[in-house]
Short mmCIF file of C-alpha atoms in Angstrom, two decimals:
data_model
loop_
_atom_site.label_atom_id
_atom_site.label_comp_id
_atom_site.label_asym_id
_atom_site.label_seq_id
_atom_site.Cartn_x
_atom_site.Cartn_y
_atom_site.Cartn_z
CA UNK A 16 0.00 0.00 0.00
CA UNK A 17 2.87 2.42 0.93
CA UNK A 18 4.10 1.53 -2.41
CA UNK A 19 1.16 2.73 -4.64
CA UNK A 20 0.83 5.99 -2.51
CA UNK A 21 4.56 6.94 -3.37
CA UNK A 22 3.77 6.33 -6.86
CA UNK A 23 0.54 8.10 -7.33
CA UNK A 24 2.30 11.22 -5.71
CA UNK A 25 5.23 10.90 -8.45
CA UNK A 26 3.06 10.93 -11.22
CA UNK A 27 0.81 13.59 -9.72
CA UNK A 28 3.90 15.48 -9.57
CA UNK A 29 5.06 14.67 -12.38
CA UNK A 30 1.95 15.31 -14.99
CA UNK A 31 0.74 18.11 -12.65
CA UNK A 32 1.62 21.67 -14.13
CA UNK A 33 3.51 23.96 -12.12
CA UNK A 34 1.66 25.52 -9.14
CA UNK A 35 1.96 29.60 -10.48
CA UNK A 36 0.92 28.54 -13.63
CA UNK A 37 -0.13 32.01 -15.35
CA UNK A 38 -3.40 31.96 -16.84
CA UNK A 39 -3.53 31.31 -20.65
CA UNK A 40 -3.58 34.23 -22.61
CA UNK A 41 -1.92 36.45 -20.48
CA UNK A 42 1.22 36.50 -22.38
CA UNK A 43 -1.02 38.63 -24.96
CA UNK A 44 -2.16 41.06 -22.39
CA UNK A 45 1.43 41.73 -20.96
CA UNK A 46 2.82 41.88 -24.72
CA UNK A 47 -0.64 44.25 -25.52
CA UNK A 48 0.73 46.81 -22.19
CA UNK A 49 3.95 46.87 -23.06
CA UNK A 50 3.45 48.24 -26.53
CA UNK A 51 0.31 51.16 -25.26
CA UNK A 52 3.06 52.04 -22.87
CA UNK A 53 5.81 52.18 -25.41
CA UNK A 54 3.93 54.43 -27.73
CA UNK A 55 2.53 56.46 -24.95
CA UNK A 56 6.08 57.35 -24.17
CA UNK A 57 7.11 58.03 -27.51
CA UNK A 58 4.38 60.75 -28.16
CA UNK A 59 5.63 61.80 -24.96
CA UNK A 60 9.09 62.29 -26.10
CA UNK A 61 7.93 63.52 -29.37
CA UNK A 62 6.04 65.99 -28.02
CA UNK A 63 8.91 67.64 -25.77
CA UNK A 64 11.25 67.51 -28.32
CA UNK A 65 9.49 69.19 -31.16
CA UNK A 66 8.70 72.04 -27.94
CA UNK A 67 12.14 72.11 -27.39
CA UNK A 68 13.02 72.97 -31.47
CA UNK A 69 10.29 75.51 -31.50
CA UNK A 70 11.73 77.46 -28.83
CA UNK A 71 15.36 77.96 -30.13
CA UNK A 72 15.67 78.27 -33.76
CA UNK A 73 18.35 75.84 -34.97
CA UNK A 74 21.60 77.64 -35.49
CA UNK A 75 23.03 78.10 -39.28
CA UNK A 76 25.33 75.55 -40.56
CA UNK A 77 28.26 77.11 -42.37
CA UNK A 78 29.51 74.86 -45.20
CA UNK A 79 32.63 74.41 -46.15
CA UNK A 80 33.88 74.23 -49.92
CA UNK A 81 36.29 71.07 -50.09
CA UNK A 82 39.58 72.17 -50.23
CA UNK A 83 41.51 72.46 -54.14
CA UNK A 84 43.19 69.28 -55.08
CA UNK A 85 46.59 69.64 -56.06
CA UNK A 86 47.71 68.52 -59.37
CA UNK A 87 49.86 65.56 -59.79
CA UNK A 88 51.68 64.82 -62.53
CA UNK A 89 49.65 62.03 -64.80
CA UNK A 90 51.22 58.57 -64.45
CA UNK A 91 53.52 57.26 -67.28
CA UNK A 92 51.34 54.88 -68.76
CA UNK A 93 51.40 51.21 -68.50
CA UNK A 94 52.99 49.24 -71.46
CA UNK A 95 50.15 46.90 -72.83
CA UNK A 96 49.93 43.44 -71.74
CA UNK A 97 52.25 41.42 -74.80
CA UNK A 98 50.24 39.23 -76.96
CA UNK A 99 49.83 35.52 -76.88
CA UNK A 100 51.55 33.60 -79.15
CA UNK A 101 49.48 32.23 -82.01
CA UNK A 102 48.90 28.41 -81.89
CA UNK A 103 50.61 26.04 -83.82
CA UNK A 104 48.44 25.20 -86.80
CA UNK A 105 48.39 21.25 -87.20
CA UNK A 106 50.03 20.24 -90.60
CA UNK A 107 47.85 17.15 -92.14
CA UNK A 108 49.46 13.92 -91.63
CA UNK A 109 49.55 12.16 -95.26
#
C-alpha cells in the first residue's frame, strides 16, 4: 500500500503543471501593455522635443567648400599586356 501511494504522488507530480501557472492568454495582455506604454512614451518624447526645437531656432550651418586638389603629374602609362603567341596550326598527316 505504501508503495502505490509513493507512486501516485510521483506521477501527480510529475503530470501536474507547475503551481503559479499564469493563466492562458496572459502572455497577450502583458505583450498588448507593453506596446500602449511604449507608444505612450514616444508621443511623450515627441512631443517635448518638437517644444524644445520651437523654442530655439536651430543655429546656421556654415559649409565648407572642399579644399583644391593639387595637381599631380599624370602617371607614365602602362605598357600593354604582350600578346599571346598564335597556336601552332596542325600540318595534315599524309
Amino acid at each position: 500500500m505504501d508503495n502505490s501511494r509513493r507512486a501516485r504522488e510521483r506521477a501527480e507530480a510529475v503530470l501536474s503543471g507547475p503551481p503559479d501557472r499564469p493563466v492562458k492568454g496572459s502572455a497577450v495582455g502583458i505583450i498588448a501593455a507593453e506596446t500602449q506604454a511604449r507608444g505612450e512614451k514616444t508621443a511623450r518624447l515627441k512631443q517635448l522635443r518638437l517644444e524644445r526645437d520651437a523654442a530655439e531656432p536651430p543655429a546656421p550651418v556654415k559649409v565648407k567648400k572642399p579644399a583644391a586638389k593639387a595637381k599631380t603629374a599624370t602617371k607614365a602609362k602602362a605598357a600593354p599586356k604582350a600578346a599571346k603567341p598564335a597556336a601552332r596550326a596542325k600540318k595534315p598527316v599524309a
